[in-house]
Short mmCIF file of C-alpha atoms and ligand atoms in Angstrom, two decimals:
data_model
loop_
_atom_site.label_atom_id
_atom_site.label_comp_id
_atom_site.label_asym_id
_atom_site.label_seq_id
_atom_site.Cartn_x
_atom_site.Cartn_y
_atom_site.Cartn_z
CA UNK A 202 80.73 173.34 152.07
CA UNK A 203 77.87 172.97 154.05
CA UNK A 204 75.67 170.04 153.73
CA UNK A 205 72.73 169.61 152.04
CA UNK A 206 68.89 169.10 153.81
CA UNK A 207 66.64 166.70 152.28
CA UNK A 208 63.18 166.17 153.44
CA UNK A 209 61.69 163.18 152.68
CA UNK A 210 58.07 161.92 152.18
CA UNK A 211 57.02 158.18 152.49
CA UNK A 212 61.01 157.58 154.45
CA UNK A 213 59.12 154.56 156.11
CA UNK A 214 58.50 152.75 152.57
CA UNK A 215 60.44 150.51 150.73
CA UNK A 216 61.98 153.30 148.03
CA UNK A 217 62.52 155.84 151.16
CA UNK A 218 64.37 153.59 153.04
CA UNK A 219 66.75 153.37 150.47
CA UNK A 220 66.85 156.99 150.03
CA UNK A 221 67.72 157.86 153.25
CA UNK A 222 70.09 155.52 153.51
CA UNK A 223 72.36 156.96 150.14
CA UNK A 224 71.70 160.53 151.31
CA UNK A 225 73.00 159.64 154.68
CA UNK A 226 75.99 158.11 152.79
CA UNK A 227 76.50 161.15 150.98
CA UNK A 228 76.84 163.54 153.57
CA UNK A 229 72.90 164.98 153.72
CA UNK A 230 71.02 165.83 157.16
CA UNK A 231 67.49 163.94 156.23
CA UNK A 232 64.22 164.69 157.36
CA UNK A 233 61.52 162.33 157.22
CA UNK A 234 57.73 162.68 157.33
CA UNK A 235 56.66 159.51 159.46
CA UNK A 236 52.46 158.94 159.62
CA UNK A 237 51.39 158.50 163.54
CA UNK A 238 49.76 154.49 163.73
CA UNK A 239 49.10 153.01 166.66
CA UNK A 240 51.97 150.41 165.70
CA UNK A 241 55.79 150.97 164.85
CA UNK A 242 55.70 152.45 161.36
CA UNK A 243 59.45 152.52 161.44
CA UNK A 244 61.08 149.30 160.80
CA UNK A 245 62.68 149.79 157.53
CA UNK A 246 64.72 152.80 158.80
CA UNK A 247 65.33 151.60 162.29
CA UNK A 248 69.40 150.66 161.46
CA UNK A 249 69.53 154.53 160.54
CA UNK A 250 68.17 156.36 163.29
CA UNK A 251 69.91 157.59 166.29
CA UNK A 252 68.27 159.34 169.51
CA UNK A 253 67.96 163.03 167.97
CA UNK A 254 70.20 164.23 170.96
CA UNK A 255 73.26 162.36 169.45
CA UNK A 256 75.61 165.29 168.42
CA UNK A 257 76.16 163.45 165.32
CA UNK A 258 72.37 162.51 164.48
CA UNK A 259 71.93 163.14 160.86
CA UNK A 260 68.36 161.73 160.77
CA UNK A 261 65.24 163.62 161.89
CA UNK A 262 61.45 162.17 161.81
CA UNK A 263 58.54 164.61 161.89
CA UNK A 264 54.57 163.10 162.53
CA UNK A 265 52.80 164.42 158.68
CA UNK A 266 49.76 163.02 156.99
CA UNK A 267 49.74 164.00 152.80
CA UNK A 268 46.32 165.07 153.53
CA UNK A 269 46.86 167.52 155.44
CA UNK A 270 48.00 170.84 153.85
CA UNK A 271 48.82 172.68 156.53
CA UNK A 272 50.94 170.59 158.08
CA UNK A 273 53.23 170.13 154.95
CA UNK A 274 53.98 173.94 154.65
CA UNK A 275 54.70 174.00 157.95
CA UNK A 276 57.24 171.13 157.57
CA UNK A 277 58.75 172.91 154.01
CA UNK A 278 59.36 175.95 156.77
CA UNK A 279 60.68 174.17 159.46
CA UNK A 280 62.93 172.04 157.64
CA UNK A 281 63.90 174.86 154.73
CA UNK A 282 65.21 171.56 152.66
CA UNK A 283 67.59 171.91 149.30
CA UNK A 284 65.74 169.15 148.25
CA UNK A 285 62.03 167.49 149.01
CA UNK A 286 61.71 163.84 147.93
CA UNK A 287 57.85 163.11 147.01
CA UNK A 288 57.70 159.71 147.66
CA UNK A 289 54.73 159.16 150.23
CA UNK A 290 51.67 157.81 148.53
CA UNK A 291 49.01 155.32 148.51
CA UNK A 292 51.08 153.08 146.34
CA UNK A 293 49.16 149.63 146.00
CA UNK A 294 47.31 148.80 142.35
CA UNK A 295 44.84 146.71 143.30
CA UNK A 296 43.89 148.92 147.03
CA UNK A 297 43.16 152.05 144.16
CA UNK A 298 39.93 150.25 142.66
CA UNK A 299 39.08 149.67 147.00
CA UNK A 300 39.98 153.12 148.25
CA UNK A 301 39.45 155.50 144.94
CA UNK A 302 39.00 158.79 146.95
CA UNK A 303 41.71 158.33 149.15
CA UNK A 304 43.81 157.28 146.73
CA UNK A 305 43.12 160.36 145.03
CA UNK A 306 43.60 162.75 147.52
CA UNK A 307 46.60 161.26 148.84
CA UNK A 308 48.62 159.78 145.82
CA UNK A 309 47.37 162.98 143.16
CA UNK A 310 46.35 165.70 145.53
CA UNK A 311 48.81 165.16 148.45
CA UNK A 312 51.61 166.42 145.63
CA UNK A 313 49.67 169.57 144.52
CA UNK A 314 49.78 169.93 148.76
CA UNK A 315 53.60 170.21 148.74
CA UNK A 316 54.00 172.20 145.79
CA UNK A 317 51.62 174.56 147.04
CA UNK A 318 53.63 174.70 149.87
CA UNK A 319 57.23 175.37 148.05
CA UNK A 320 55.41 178.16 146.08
CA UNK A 321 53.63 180.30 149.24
CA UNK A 322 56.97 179.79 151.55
CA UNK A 323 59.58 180.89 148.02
CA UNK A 324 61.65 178.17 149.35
CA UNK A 325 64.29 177.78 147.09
CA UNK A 326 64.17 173.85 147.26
CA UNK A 327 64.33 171.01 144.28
CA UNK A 328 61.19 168.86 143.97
CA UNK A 329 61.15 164.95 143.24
CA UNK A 330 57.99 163.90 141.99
CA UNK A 331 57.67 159.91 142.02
CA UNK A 332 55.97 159.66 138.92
CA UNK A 333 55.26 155.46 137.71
CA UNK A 334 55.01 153.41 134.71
CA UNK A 335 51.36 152.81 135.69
CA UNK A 336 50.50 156.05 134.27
CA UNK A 337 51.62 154.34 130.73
CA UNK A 338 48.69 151.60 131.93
CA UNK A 339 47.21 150.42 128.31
CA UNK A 340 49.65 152.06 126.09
CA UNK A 341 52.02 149.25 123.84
CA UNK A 342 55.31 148.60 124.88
CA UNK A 343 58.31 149.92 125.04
CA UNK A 344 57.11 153.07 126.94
CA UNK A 345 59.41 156.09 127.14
CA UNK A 346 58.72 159.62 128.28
CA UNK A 347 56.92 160.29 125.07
CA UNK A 348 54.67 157.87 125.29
CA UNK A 349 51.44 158.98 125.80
CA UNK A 350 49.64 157.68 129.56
CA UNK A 351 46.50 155.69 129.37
CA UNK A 352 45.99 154.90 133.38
CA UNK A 353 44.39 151.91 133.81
CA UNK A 354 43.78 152.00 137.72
CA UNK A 355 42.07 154.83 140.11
CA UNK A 356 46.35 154.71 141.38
CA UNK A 357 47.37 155.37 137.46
CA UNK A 358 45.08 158.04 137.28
CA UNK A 359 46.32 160.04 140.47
CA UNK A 360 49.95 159.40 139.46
CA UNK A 361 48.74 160.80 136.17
CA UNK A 362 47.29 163.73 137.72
CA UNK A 363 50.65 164.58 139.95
CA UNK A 364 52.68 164.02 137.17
CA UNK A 365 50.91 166.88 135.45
CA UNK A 366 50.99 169.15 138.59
CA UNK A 367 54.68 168.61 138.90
CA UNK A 368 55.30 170.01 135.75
CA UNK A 369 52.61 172.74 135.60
CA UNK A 370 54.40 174.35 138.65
CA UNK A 371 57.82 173.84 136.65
CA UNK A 372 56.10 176.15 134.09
CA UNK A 373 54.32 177.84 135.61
CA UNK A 374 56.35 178.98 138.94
CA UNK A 375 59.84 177.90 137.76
CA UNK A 376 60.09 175.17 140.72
CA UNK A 377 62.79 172.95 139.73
CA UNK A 378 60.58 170.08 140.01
CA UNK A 379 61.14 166.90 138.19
CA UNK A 380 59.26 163.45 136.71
CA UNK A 381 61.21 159.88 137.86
CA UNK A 382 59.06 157.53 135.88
CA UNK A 383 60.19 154.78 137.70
CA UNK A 384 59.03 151.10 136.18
CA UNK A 385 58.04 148.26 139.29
CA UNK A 386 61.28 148.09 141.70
CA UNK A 387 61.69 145.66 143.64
CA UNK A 388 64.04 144.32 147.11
CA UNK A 389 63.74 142.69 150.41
CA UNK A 390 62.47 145.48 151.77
CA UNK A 391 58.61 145.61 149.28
CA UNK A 392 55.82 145.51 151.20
CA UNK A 393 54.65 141.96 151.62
CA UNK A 394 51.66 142.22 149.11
CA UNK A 395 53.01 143.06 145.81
CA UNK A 396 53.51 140.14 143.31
CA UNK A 397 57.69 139.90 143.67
CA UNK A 398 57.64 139.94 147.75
CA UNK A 399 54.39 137.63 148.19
CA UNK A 400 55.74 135.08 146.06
CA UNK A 401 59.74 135.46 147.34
CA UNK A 402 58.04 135.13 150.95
CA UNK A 403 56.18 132.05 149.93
CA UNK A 404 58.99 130.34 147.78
CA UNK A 405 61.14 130.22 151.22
CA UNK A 406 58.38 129.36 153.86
CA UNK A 407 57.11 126.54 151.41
CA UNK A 408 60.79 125.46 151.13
CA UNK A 409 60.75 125.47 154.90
CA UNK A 410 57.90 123.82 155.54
CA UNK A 411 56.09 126.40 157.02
CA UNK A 412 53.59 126.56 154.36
CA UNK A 413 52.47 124.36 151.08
CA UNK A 414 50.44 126.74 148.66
CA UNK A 415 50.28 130.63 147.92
CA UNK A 416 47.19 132.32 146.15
CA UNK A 417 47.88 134.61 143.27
CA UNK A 418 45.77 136.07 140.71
CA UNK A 419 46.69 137.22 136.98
CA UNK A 420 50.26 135.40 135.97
CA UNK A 421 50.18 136.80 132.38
CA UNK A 422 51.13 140.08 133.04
CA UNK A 423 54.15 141.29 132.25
CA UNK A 424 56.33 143.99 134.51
CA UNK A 425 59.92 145.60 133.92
CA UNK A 426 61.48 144.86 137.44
CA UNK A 427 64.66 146.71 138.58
CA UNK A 428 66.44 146.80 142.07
CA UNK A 429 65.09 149.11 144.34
CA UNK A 430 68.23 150.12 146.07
CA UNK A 431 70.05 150.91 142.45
CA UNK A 432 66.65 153.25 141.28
CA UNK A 433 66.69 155.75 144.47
CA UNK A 434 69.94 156.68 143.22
CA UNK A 435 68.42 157.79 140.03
CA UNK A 436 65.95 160.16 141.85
CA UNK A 437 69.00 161.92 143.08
CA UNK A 438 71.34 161.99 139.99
CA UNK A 439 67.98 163.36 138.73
CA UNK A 440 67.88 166.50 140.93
CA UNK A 441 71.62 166.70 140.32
CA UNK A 442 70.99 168.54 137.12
CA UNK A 443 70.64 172.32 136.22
CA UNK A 444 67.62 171.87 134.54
CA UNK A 445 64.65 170.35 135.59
CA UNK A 446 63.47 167.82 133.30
CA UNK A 447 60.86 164.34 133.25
CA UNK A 448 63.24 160.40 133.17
CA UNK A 449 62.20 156.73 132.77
CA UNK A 450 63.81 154.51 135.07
CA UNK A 451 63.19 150.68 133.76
CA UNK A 452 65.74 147.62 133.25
CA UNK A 453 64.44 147.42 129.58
CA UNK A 454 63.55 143.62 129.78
CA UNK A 455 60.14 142.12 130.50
CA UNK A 456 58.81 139.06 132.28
CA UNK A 457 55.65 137.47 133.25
CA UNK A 458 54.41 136.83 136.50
CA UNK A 459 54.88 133.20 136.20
CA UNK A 460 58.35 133.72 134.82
CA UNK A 461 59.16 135.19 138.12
CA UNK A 462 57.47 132.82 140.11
CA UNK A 463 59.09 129.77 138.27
CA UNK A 464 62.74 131.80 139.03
CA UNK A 465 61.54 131.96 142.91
CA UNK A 466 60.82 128.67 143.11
CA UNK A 467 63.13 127.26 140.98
CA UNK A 468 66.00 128.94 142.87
CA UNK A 469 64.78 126.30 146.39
CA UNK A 470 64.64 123.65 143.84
CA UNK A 471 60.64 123.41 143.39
CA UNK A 472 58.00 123.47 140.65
CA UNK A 473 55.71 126.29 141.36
CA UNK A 474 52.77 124.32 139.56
CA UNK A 475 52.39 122.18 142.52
CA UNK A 476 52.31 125.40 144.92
CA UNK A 477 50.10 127.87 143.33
CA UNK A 478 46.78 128.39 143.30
CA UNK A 479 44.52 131.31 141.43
CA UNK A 480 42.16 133.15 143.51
CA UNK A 481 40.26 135.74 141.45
CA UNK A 482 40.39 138.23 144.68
CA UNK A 483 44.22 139.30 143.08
CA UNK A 484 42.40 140.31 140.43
CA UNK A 485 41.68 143.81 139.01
CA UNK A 486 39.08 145.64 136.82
CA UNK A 487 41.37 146.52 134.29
CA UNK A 488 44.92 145.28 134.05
CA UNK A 489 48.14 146.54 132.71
CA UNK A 490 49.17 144.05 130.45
CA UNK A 491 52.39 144.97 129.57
CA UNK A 492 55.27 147.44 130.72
CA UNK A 493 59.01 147.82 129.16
CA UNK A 494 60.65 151.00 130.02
CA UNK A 495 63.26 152.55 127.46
CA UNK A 496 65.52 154.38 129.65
CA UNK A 497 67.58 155.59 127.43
CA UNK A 498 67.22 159.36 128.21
CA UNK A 499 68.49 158.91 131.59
CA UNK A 500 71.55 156.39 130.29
CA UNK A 501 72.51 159.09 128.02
CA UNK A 502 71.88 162.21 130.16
CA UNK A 503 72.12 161.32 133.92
CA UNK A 504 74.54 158.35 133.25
CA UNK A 505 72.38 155.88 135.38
CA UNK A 506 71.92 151.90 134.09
CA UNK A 507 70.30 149.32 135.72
CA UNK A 508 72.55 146.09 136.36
CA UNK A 509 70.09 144.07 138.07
CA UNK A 510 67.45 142.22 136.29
CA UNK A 511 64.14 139.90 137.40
CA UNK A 512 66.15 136.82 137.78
CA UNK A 513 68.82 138.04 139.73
CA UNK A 514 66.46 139.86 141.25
CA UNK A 515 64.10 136.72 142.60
CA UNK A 516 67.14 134.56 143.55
CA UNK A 517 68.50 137.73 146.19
CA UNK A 518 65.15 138.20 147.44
CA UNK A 519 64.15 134.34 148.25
CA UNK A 520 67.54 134.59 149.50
CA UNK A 521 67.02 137.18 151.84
CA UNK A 522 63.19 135.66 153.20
CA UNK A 523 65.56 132.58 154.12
CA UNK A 524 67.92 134.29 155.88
CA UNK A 525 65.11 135.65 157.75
CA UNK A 526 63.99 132.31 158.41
CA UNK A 527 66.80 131.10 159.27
CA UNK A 528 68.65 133.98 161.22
CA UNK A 529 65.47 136.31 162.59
CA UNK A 530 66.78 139.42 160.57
CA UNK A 531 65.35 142.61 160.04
CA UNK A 532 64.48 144.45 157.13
CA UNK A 533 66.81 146.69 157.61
CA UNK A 534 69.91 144.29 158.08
CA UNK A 535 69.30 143.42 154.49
CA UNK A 536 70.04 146.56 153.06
CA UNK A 537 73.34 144.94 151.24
CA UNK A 538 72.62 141.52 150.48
CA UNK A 539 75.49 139.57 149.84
CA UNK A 540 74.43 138.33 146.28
CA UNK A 541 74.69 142.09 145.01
CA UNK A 542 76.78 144.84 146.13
CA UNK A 543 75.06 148.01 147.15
CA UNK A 544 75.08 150.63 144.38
CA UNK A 545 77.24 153.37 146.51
CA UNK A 546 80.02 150.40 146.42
CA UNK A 547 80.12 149.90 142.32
P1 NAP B 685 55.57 152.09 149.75
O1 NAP B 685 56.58 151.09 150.24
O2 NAP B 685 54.14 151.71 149.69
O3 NAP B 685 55.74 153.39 150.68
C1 NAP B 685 54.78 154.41 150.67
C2 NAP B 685 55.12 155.41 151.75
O4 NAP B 685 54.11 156.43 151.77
C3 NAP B 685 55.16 154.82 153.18
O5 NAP B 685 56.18 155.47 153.90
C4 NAP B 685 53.79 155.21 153.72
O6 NAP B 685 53.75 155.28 155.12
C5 NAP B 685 53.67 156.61 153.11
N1 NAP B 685 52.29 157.11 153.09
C6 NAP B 685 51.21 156.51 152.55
N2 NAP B 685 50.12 157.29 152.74
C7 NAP B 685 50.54 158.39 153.40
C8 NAP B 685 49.89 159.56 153.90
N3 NAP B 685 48.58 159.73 153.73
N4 NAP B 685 50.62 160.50 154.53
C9 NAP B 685 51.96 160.32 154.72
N5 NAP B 685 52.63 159.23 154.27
C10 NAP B 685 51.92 158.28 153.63
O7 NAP B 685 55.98 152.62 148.29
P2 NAP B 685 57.39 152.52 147.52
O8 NAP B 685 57.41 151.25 146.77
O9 NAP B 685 58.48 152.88 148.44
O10 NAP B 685 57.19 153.67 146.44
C11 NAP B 685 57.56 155.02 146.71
C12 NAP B 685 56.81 155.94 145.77
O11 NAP B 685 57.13 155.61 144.42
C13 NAP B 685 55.29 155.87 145.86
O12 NAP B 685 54.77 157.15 145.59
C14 NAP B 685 54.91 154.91 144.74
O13 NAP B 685 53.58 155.16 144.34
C15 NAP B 685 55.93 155.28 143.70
N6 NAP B 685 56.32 154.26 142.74
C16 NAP B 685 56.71 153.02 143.21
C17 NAP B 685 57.15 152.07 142.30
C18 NAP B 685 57.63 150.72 142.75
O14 NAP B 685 57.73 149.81 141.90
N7 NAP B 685 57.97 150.56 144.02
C19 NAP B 685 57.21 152.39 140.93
C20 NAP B 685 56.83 153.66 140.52
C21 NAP B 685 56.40 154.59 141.44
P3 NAP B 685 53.49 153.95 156.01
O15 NAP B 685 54.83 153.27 156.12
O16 NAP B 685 52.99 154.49 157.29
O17 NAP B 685 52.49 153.10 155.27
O1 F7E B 686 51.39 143.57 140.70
C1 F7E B 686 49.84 140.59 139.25
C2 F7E B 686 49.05 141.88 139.22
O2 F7E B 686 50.89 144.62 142.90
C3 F7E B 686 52.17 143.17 139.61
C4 F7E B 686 53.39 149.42 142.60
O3 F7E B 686 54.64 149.63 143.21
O4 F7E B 686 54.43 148.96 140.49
C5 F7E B 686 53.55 148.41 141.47
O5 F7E B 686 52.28 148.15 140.92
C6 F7E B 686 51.38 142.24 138.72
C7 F7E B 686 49.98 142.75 138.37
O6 F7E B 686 52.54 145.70 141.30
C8 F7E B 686 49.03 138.85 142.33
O7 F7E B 686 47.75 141.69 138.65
C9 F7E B 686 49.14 138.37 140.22
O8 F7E B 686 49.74 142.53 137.01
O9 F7E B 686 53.20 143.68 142.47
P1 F7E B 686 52.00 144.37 141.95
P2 F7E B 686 51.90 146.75 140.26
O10 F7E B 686 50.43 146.65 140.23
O11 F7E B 686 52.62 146.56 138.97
C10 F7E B 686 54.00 150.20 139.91
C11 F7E B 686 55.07 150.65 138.93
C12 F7E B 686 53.64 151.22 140.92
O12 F7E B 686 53.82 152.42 140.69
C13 F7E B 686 52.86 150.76 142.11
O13 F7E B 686 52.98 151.70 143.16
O14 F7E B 686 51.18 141.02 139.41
N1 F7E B 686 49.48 139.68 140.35
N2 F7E B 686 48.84 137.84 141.43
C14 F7E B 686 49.42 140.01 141.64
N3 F7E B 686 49.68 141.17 142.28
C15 F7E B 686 49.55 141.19 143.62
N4 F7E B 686 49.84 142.35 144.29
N5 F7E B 686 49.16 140.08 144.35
C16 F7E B 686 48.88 138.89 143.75
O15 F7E B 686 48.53 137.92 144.41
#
């Protein structure tokens, strides 16, 4: 059998880092769409790649911007992928209420852009849509895929808006293109300003001495956090199936932000309350109060479960930010962390 070609959007983020990495493990030829900076974009995929002359080079990076259209379709053609991975976005909260437009025409439009480009080219490819729990934004907990979205962030609203695209070319074009609903994930590899990282990052430099206080904002909300590395492996089961269909990925549990700070810093053997300070800058106009995802649906149809919850979660990434303290690594290198087995190996 030949193997599969994915193509990958956003393969320099946390979630397609991951990604590439199980497709790689399965066999797959991945493409990547890379954004040109005048800095190394690349870190988190750096262990994968190989010079592109390598005979046995499996991983391939292309320069792409979401915003531009053109570009995309001529990346669906070049590549002709089985599957496309939607992952790129403008994926921060709090940035959305900064950067509305862009946001918008990168996170909402920037999907319509790809789709667009599977319908003109006919490619016969499967479409992953990362859809989020912050399209549930005000709604009551537990959300599931029934529940109806009430965005609470310019980023909700775009997600919101792709969602809907995804599925209007389902019915309307028969693309097999699916939803992954995916509730706040989590690893070593997050980008350094989201709650779980800034705090992990803290926790171990505080520890070390490197640092005595961290500024954070609201500590009453309350997330569903999973393991990153466990949910990319639900984006594929999910364009496993015949047909295309819309899943929540979530844990099922809840905690606060200060329940996850008092597990950081409880894990080096501190009390967060002499280490925290609020600054209302980590605020945001409106605020999602409260997410629980019931992932039932994909339990009972895909067969996917998360196994690791918030506390586990904050002891094996503090653990990992002192390993990097103590040891220089690399995001990459912590791809398995020793506390929990990578998901390919359960
Ligand atoms: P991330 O770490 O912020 O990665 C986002 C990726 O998108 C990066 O590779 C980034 O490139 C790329 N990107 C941003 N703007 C782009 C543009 N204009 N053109 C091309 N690429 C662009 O996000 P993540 O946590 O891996 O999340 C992956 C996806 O899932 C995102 O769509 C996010 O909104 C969504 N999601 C995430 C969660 C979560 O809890 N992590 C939950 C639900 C949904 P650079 O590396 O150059 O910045
Ligand atoms: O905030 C509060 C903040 O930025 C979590 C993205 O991946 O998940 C992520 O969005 C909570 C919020 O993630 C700070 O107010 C307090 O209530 O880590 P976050 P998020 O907004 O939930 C969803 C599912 C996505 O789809 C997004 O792409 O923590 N909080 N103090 C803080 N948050 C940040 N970032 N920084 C603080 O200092």
């Amino acid at each position: 059998m030949t193997a599969k070609t994915a193509l990958i959007t956003g393969i320099t983020g946390q979630d397609g880092s991951y990604l590439a990495e199980l497709l790689l493990e399965k066999g797959y030829r991945v493409h990547g769409i890379v954004r040109r900076a005048s800095t190394f974009n690349t870190e988190r995929i750096e262990h994968l790649y190989r010079d592109p002359h390598d005979p046995e080079a499996r991983l391939f990076l292309h320069y792409g911007d979401l915003t531009d259209g053109t570009r995309m379709t001529g990346l669906l053609e070049q590549v002709q992928p089985d599957e496309v991975y939607h992952l790129a976005a403008q994926s921060h909260v709090r940035v959305s209420f900064d950067e509305p437009e862009f946001t918008g025409d990168t996170t909402g439009l920037g999907t319509t852009r790809l789709l667009e480009g599977i319908r003109r080219t006919g490619l016969p490819c499967r479409f992953y849509q990362a859809s989020s729990s912050e399209m549930f934004g005000a709604a009551p907990p537990p959300q599931d895929e029934a529940t109806p979205f009430h965005p609470r962030s310019p980023y909700g609203a775009a997600k919101v808006y792709a969602y809907w695209v995804t599925r209007n070319y389902r019915e309307a074009y028969g693309i097999h293109a699916v939803n992954g609903i995916l509730f706040n994930h989590e690893s070593p590899r997050r980008g350094p300003t989201f709650v779980t990282r800034k705090v992990a990052v803290a926790a171990a430099r505080i520890k070390a001495g490197l640092q005595d206080v961290v500024h954070l904002g609201n500590l009453d909300a309350r997330r569903d956090w999973g393991y990153a590395a466990e949910y990319v492996e639900a984006m594929w089961l999910m364009l496993q199936q015949d047909r295309p269909d819309d899943y929540v990925i979530a844990t099922g549990a809840s905690h606060s932000v200060r329940e996850f700070v008092d597990q950081c810093f409880a894990h080096v053997g501190l009390d967060w309350r002499d280490h925290v300070r609020f600054d209302e800058r980590y605020l945001r106009p409106t605020e999602v109060d409260h997410l629980i995802g019931d992932a039932s649906k994909a339990e009972s149809q895909l067969g996917w479960r998360a196994t690791v919850r918030a506390p586990e979660l904050a002891r094996l990434m503090v653990d990992a930010e002192l390993n990097v303290l103590r040891n220089g690594l690399a995001p990459g290198d912590q791809a398995a962390p020793t506390a929990v087995p990578a998901p390919a190996a359960r």
